[in-house]
Coordinates of C-alpha atoms in Angstrom, one line a residue:
Chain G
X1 CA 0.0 0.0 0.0
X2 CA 1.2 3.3 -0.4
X3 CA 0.3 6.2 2.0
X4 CA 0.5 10.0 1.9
X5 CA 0.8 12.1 5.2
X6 CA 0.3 15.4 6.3
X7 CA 1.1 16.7 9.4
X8 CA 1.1 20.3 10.9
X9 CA 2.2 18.7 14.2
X10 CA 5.9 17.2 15.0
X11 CA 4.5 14.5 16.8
X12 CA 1.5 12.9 15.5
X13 CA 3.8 13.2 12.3
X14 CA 6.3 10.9 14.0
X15 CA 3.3 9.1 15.0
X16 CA 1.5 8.4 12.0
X17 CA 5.0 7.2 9.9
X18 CA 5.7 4.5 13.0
X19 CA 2.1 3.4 12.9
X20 CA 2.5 2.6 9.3
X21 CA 5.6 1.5 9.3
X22 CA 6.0 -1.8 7.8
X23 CA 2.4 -1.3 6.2
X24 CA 3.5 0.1 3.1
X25 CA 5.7 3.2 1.7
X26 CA 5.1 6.4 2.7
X27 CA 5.6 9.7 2.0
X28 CA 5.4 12.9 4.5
X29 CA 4.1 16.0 3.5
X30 CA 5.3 18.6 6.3
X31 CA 4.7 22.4 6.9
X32 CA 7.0 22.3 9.6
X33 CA 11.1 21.7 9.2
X34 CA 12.5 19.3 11.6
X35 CA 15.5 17.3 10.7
X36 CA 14.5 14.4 13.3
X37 CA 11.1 13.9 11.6
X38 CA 13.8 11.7 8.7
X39 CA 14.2 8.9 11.4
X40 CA 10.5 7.2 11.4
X41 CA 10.6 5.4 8.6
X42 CA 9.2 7.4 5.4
X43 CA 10.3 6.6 1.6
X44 CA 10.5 10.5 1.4
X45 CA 9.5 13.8 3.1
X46 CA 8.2 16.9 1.3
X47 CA 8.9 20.2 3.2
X48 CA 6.3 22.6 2.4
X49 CA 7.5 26.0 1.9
X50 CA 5.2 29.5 0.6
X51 CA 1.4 29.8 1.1
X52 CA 0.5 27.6 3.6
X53 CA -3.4 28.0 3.6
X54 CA -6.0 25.4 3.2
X55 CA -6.7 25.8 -0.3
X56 CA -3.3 26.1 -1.5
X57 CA -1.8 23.3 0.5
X58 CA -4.9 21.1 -0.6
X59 CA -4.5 21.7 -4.7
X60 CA -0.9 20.7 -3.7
X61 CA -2.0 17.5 -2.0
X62 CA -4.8 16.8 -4.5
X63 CA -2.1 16.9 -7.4
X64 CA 0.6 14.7 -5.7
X65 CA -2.1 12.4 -5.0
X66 CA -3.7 11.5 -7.9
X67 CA -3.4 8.2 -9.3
X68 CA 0.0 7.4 -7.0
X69 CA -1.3 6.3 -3.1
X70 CA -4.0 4.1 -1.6
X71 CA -5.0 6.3 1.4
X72 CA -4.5 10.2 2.4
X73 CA -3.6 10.1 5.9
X74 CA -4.2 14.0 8.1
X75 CA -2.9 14.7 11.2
X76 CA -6.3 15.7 13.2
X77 CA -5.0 19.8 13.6
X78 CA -7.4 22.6 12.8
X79 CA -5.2 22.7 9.2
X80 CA -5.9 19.2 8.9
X81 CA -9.3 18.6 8.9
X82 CA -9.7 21.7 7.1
X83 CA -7.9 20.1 4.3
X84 CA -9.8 16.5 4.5
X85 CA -12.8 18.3 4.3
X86 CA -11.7 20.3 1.3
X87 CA -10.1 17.6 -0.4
X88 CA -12.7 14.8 0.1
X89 CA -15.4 16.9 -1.9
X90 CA -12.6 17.9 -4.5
X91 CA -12.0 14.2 -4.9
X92 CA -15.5 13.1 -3.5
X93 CA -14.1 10.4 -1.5
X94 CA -15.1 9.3 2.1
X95 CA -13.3 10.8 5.2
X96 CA -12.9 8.5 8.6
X97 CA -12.7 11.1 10.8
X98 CA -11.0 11.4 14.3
X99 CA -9.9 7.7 14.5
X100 CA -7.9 6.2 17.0
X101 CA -7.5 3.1 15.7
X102 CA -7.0 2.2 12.2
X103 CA -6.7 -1.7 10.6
X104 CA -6.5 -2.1 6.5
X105 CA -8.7 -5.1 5.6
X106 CA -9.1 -6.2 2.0
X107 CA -9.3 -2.7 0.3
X108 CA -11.7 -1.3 2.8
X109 CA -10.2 -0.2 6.6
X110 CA -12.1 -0.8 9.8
X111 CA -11.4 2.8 12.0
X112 CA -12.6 3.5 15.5
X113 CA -13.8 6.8 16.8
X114 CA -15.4 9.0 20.0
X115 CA -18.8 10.3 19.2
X116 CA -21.3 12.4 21.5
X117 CA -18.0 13.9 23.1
X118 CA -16.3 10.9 24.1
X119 CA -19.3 9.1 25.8
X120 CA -19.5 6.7 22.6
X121 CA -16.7 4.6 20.6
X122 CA -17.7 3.5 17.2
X123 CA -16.4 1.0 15.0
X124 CA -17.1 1.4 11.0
X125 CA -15.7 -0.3 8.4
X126 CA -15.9 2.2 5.4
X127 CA -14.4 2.7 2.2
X128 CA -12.9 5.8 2.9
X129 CA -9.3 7.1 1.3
X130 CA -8.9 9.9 3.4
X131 CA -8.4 9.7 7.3
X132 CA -8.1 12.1 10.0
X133 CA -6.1 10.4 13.1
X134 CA -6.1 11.6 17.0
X135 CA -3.1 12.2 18.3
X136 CA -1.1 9.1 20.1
X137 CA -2.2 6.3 17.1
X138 CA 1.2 4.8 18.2
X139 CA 3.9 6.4 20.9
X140 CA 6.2 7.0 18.0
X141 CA 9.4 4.9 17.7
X142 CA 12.1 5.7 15.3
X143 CA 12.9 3.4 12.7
X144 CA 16.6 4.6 12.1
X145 CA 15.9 5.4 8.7
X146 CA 17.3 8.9 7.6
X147 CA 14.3 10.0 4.8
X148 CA 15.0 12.2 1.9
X149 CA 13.8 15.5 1.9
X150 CA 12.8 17.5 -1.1
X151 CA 11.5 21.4 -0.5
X152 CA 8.5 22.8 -2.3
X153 CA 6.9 25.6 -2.9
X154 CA 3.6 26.2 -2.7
X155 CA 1.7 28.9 -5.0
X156 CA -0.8 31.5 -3.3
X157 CA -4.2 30.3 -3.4
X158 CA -7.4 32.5 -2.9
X159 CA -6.3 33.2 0.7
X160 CA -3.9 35.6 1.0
X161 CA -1.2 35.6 3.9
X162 CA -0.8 39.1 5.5
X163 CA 1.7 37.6 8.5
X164 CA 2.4 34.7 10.6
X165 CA 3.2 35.0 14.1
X166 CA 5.0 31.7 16.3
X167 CA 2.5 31.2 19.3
X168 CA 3.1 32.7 22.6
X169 CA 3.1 30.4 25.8
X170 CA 4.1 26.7 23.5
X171 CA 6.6 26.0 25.8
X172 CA 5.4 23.2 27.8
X173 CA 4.9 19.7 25.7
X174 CA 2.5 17.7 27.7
X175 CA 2.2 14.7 25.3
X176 CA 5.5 14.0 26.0
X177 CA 5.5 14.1 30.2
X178 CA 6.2 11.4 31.7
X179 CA 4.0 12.8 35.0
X180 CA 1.3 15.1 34.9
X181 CA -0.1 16.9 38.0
X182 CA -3.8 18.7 36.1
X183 CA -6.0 20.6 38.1
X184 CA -9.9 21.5 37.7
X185 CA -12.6 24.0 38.9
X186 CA -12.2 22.2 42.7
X187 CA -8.4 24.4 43.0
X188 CA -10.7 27.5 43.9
X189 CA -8.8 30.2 42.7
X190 CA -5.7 31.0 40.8
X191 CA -3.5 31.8 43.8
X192 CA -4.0 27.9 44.5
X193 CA -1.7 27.4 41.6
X194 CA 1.1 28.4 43.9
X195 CA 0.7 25.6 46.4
X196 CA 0.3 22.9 43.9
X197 CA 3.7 23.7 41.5
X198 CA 6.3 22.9 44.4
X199 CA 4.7 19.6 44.4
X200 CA 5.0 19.1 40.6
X201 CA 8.2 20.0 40.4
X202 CA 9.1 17.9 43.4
X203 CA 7.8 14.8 41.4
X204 CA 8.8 16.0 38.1
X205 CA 5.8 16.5 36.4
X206 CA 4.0 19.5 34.2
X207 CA 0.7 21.0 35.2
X208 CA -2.1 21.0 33.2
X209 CA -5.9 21.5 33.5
X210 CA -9.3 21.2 32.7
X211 CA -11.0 23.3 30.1
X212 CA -12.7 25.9 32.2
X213 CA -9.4 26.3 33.9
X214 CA -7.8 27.3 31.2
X215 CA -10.2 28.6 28.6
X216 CA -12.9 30.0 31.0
X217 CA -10.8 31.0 34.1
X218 CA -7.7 31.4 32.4
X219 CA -5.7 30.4 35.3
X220 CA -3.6 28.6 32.8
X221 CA -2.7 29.2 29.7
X222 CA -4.6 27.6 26.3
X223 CA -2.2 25.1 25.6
X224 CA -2.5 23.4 29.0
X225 CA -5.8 22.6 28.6
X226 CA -6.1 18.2 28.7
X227 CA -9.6 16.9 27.0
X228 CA -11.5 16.3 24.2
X229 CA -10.9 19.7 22.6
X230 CA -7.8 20.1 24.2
X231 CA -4.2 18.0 24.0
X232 CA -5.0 14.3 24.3
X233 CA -2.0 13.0 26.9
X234 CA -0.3 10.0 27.8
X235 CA 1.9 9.9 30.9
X236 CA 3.0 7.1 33.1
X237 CA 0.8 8.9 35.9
X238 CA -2.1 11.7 35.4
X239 CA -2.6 12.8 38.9
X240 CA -6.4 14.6 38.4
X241 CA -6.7 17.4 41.6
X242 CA -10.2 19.0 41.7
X243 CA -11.6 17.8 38.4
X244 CA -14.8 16.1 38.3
X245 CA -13.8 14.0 35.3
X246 CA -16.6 14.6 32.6
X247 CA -16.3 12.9 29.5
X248 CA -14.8 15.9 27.4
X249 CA -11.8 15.9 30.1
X250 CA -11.4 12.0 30.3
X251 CA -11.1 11.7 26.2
X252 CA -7.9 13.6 27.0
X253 CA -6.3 12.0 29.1
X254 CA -7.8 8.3 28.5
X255 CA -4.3 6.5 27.6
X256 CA -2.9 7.3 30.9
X257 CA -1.1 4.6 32.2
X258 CA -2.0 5.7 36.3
X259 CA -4.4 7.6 36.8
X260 CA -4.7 9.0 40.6
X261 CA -7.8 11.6 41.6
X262 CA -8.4 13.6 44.5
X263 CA -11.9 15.1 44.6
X264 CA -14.0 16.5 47.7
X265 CA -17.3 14.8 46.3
X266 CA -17.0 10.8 46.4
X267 CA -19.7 10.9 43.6
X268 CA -17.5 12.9 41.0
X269 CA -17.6 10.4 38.0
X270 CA -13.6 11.0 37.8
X271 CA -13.5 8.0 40.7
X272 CA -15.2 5.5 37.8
X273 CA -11.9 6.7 36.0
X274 CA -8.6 6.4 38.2
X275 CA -7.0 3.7 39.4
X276 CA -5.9 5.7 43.1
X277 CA -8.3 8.4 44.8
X278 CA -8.5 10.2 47.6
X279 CA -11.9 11.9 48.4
X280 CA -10.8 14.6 50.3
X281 CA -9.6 18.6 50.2
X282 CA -6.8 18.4 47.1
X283 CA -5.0 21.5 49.1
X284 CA -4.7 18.7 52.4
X285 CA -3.9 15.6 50.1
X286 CA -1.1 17.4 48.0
X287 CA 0.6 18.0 51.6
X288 CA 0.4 14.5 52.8
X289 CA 1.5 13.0 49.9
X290 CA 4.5 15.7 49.2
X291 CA 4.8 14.3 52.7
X292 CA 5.2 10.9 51.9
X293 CA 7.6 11.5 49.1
Chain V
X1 CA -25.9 -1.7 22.7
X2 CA -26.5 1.6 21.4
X3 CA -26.5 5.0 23.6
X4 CA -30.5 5.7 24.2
X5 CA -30.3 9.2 23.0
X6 CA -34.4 9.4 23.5
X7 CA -36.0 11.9 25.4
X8 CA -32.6 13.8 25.9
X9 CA -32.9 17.4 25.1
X10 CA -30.8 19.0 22.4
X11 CA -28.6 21.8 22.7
X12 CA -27.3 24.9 21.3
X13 CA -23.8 23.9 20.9
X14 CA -21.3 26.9 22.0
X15 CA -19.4 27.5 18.7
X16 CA -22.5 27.5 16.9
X17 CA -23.3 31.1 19.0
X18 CA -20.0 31.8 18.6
X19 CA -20.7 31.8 14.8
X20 CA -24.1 33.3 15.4
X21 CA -22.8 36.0 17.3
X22 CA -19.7 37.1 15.2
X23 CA -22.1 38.2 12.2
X24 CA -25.1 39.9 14.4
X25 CA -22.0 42.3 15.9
X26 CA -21.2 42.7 12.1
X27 CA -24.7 43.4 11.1
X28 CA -24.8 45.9 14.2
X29 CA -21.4 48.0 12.7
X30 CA -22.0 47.5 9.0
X31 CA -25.9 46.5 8.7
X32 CA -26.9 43.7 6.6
X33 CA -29.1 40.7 7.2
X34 CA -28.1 37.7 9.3
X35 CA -30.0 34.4 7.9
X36 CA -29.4 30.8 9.9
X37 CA -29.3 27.8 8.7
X38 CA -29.8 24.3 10.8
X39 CA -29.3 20.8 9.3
X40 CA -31.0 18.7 12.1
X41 CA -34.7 17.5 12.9
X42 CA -37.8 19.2 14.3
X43 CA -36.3 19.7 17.8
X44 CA -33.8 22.3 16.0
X45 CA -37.1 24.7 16.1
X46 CA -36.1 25.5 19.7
X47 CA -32.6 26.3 19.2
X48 CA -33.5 28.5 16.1
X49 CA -35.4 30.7 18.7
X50 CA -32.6 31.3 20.5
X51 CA -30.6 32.2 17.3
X52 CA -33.5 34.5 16.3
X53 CA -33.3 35.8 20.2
X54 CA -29.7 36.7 19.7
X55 CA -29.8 38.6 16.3
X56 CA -30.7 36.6 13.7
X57 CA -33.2 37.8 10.7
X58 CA -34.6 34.9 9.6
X59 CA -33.7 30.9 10.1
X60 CA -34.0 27.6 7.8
X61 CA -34.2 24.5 9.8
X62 CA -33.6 21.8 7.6
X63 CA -34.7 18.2 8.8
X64 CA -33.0 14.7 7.3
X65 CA -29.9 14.9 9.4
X66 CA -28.2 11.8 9.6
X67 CA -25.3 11.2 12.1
X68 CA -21.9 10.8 10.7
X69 CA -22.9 11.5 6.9
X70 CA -20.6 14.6 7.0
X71 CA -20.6 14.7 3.3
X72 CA -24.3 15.4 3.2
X73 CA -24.6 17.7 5.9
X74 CA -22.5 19.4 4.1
X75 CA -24.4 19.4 0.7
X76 CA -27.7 20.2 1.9
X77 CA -26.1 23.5 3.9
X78 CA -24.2 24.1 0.8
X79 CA -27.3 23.7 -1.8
X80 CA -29.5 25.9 0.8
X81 CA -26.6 28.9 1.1
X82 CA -26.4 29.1 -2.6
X83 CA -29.8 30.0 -2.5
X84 CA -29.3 32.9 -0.3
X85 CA -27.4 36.2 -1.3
X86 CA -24.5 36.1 1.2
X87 CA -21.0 37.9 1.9
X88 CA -19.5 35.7 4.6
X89 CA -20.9 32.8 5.3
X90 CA -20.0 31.5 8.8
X91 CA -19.8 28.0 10.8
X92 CA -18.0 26.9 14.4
X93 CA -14.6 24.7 14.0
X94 CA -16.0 21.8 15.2
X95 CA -19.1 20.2 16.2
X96 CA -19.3 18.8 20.1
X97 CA -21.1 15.1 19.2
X98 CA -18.8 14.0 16.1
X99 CA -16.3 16.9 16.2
X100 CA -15.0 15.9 11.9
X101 CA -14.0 19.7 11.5
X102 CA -14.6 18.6 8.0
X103 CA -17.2 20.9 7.1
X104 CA -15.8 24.3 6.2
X105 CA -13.5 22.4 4.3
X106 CA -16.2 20.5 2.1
X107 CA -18.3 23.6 2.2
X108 CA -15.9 26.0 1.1
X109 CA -14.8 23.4 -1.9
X110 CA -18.6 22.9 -3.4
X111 CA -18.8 26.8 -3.3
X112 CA -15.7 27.2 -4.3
X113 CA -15.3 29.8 -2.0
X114 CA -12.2 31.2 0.0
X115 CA -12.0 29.5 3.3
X116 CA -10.3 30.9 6.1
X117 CA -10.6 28.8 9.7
X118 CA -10.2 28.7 13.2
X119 CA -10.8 32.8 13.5
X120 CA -9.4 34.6 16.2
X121 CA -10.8 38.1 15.3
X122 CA -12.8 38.9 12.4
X123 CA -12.9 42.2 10.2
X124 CA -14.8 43.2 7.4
X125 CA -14.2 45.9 5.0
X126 CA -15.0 46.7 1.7
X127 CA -15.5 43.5 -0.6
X128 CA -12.8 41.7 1.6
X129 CA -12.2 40.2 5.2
X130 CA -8.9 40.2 7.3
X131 CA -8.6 37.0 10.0
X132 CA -6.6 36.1 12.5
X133 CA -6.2 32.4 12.3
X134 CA -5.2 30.0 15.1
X135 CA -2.6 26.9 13.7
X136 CA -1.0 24.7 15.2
X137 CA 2.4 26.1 16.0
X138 CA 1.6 30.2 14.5
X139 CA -1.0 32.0 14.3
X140 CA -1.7 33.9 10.8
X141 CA -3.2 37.3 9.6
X142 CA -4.9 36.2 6.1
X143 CA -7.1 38.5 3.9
X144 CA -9.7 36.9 1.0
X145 CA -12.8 38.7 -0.9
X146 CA -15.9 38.3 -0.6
X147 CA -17.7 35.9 -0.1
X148 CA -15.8 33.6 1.7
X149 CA -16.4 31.1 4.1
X150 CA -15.1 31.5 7.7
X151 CA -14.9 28.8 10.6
X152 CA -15.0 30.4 14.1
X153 CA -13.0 29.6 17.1
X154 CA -14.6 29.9 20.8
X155 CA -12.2 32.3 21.5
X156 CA -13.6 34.7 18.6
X157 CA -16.3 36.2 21.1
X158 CA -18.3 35.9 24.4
X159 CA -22.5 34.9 23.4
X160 CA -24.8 37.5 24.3
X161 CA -27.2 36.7 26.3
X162 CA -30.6 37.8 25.1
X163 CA -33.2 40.1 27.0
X164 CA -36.4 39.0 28.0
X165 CA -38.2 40.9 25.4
X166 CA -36.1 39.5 22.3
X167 CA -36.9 36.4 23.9
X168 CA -40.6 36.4 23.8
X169 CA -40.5 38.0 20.4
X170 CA -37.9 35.4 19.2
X171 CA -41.1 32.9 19.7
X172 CA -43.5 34.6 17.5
X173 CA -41.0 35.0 14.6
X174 CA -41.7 33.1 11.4
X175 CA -39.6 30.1 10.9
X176 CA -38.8 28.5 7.4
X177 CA -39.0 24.6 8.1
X178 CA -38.3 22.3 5.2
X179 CA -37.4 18.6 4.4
X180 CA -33.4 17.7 3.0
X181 CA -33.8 16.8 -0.5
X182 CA -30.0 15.1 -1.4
X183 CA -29.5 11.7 -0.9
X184 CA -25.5 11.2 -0.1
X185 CA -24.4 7.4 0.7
X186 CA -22.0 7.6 3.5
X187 CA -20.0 5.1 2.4
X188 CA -19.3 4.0 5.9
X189 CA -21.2 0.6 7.9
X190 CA -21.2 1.3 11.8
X191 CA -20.1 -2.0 12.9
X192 CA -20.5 -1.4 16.9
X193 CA -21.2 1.6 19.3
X194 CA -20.3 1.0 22.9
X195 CA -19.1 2.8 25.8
X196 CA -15.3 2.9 26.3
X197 CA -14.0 0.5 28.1
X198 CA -12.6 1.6 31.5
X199 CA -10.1 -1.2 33.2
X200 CA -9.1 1.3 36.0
X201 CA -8.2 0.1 39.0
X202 CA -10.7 2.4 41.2
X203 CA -9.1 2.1 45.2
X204 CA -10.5 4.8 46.3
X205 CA -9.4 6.0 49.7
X206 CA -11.5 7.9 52.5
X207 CA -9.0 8.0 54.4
X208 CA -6.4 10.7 53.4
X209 CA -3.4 9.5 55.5
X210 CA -3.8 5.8 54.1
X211 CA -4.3 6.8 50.2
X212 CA -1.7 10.2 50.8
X213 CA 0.9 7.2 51.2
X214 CA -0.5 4.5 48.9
X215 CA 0.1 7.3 46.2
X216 CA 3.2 8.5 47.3
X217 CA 4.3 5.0 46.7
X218 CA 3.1 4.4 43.2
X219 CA 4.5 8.1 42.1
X220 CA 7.7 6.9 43.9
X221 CA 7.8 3.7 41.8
X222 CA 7.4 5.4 39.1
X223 CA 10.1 8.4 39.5
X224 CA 12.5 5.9 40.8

């Protein structure tokens, strides 16, 4: 079989080419320059340069496509379901969206997905040539290949680039911690912060949160923010503090492999979800533990 | 197996104000007409209420939705806005059941429209648009003419909340209800629809000192 990739993210790119590794050959198309994206394993990488918006990158993709892969495979990013979408109706194909899990049987591919906000998995087999994938399809293994990289530039489209401007705040990777101490709406206030980061720095681990405490309080910044809309994580231990563990926040942080929870109502669906919990004040249990360290 | 979603009541999702919103603040600077348009079944009646509470001039609910045919939702939306005169025609990012994101995309490709998504801040001038666009790792200033297509971020405004009295009047309003007339096979066979599996271990302790060092123990395995 033979795939094409995009990826606007470093590392569900890395992710996708070691999930198909072995499957096939691949080629990488990537907005972003990285020289270690050449170790996972694809037959080539095409760095794109010039106008990176949806429709130009698209035409791009739709050209390189044609009549030379099997399957179109997107990194889930804003940019890439924006292109599926585009290029599915261009080429009217059939997008699996948001999978998780992807198997190739006899022309067709059986995908899983979350539906109604994470409350649902579904399992479709469909004969789709396009497919948006989550972030962690596999953790991402180098292969020790060292791909070929060819530049290209992309003409302007009917979207016109005024600027571009890095984000602010991106410095904290959270699918790569190994420990990850998240807090929710139970911390109280912002100044609570302040006794919970000596603890995750004790232990190692970056904070995070739950969307309305970083979108609707902004006690933390955006790109903290674990759930379904937010960055799906996978540590060795998600210690949840004050977060009632809704459905939306537990598709984030689902592949944990520990998952410990300290919440003051014993009820707080979160407890369905964790492996350890304490139900108790998080302030009192972060203490006693730090304690115990 | 499948989730009993009977009886539930159905919601206005929050990036659909958001995209409601964003054009009734641009009808309030520039003027113009704000026209809504629901792919759904007769229970999106309700929510088109609340759109007319919050601005909008008039509403098409459109019933045939079926659940994870993306490629007909977006064709009927598509077929009905090319019956309306429009400048910028305006959808959230994502939807919260399915959440494909594919939709601007296939919308903006049958209309063969400019698409700009994820929008941070809107502006409208002239016969064009400027847009801050969230990415992945930047964020980009793009310009296009009109009409485009725009996807909205939640970040792109805060949802009014209606008065009383637009509330109330919202109800007698006039409402455009019609039937989906495109036929789209999904090309996709649902095979099952469970809940996820959850093979946590759930010790919960009520007593703080006892779980405090059960805890530190498994974080101290782990750091080790």
């Amino acid at each position: 079989m033979k795939f094409l990739v995009f990826s606007d993210s470093l590392d569900v790119s890395k992710q996708i080419l070691s999930f198909l590794n072995g499957k096939g050959e691949t080629r990488l198309l990537s907005p972003r320059e990285d020289n270690s994206l050449r170790g996972y394993g694809a037959s080539e990488i095409v760095l794109l340069k010039g106008s990176l918006t949806i429709d130009s990158v698209s035409e791009f993709i739709l050209k390189e496509f044609a009549g030379s892969f099997d399957y179109l495979i997107i990194a889930s990013t804003s940019l890439g379901r924006d292109i599926a979408g585009y290029i599915s109706e261009k080429m009217n194909v059939t997008v699996a969206h948001e999978v998780f899990s992807i198997a190739f049987k006899d022309g067709k591919i059986v995908t899983k997905r979350f539906d109604l906000g994470g409350k649902v998995v579904i399992e479709e087999e469909s004969s789709a040539k396009i497919v948006t994938v989550l972030p962690g399809i596999s953790e991402g293994t180098p292969s020790g290949s060292n791909s070929p990289v060819r530049v290209v530039e992309i003409p302007a489209g009917k979207v016109r680039v005024v600027s571009v401007e890095p984000k602010k705040g991106k410095e904290v990777d959270l699918e790569k911690a190994s420990i990850i101490v998240s807090v929710g709406r139970g911390l109280g206030k912002k100044e609570g912060l302040q006794q919970i980061e000596p603890f995750a720095k004790k232990i190692g681990a970056e904070i995070a949160g739950s969307r309305p405490v970083c979108l609707d309080y902004h006690w933390l910044s955006e790109d903290r923010q674990v759930g379904y809309s937010g960055r799906k994580v996978r540590p060795k231990i998600y210690l949840a503090l004050g977060i009632s563990g809704q459905i939306q926040h537990i598709a984030g942080m689902r592949d944990s492999k520990i998952v410990i929870a300290v919440n003051k109502d014993k009820n707080a669906p979160i407890f369905q979800e964790c492996d350890y919990g304490i139900v108790g004040d998080l302030y009192t249990a972060v203490q006693k533990i730090s304690s115990y360290l | 197996m499948n989730p009993c979603l009977r009886g539930i009541p159905f919601r206005f999702e929050t990036l659909s104000k958001n995209a409601v919103e964003e054009p009734v603040r641009l009808k309030e600077k520039h003027g113009g007409k704000v026209t809504a348009i629901l792919f759904g079944n007769y229970k999106g009646i309700q929510v088109m209420k609340e759109a007319y509470a919050m601005g909008v001039d008039e509403g098409f609910v459109i019933t045939g939705y079926q659940e994870g045919n993306v490629a007909l939702t977006a064709r009927v939306l598509a077929a009905k806005i090319s019956q309306i005169p429009h400048d910028i025609v305006l959808l959230g990012n994502q939807s919260a059941d399915s959440m494909s994101g594919l939709l601007g995309g296939k919308i903006s490709a049958i209309l063969g429209l400019p698409y700009v998504s994820n929008a941070l801040k809107l502006e409208a001038s002239g016969q064009k648009i400027t847009v801050e666009s969230a990415g992945e790792a930047e964020n980009m200033k793009v310009e296009a003419d009109l009409p485009a297509v725009v996807s909205v971020s939640q970040e792109i405004n805060e949802p009014r909340f209606p008065p009383v009295m637009q509330i109330i009047q919202a109800g007698r309003k006039k409402m455009n209800v019609e039937q989906a007339q495109i036929r789209v096979e999904s090309g996709i066979k649902v095979l099952s629809r469970l809940a996820p599996k959850s093979e946590r271990k759930k010790v919960i302790f009520d007593d703080m000192d006892k779980g405090a060092q059960e805890i530190a123990k498994v974080i101290k395995e782990v750091t080790k």
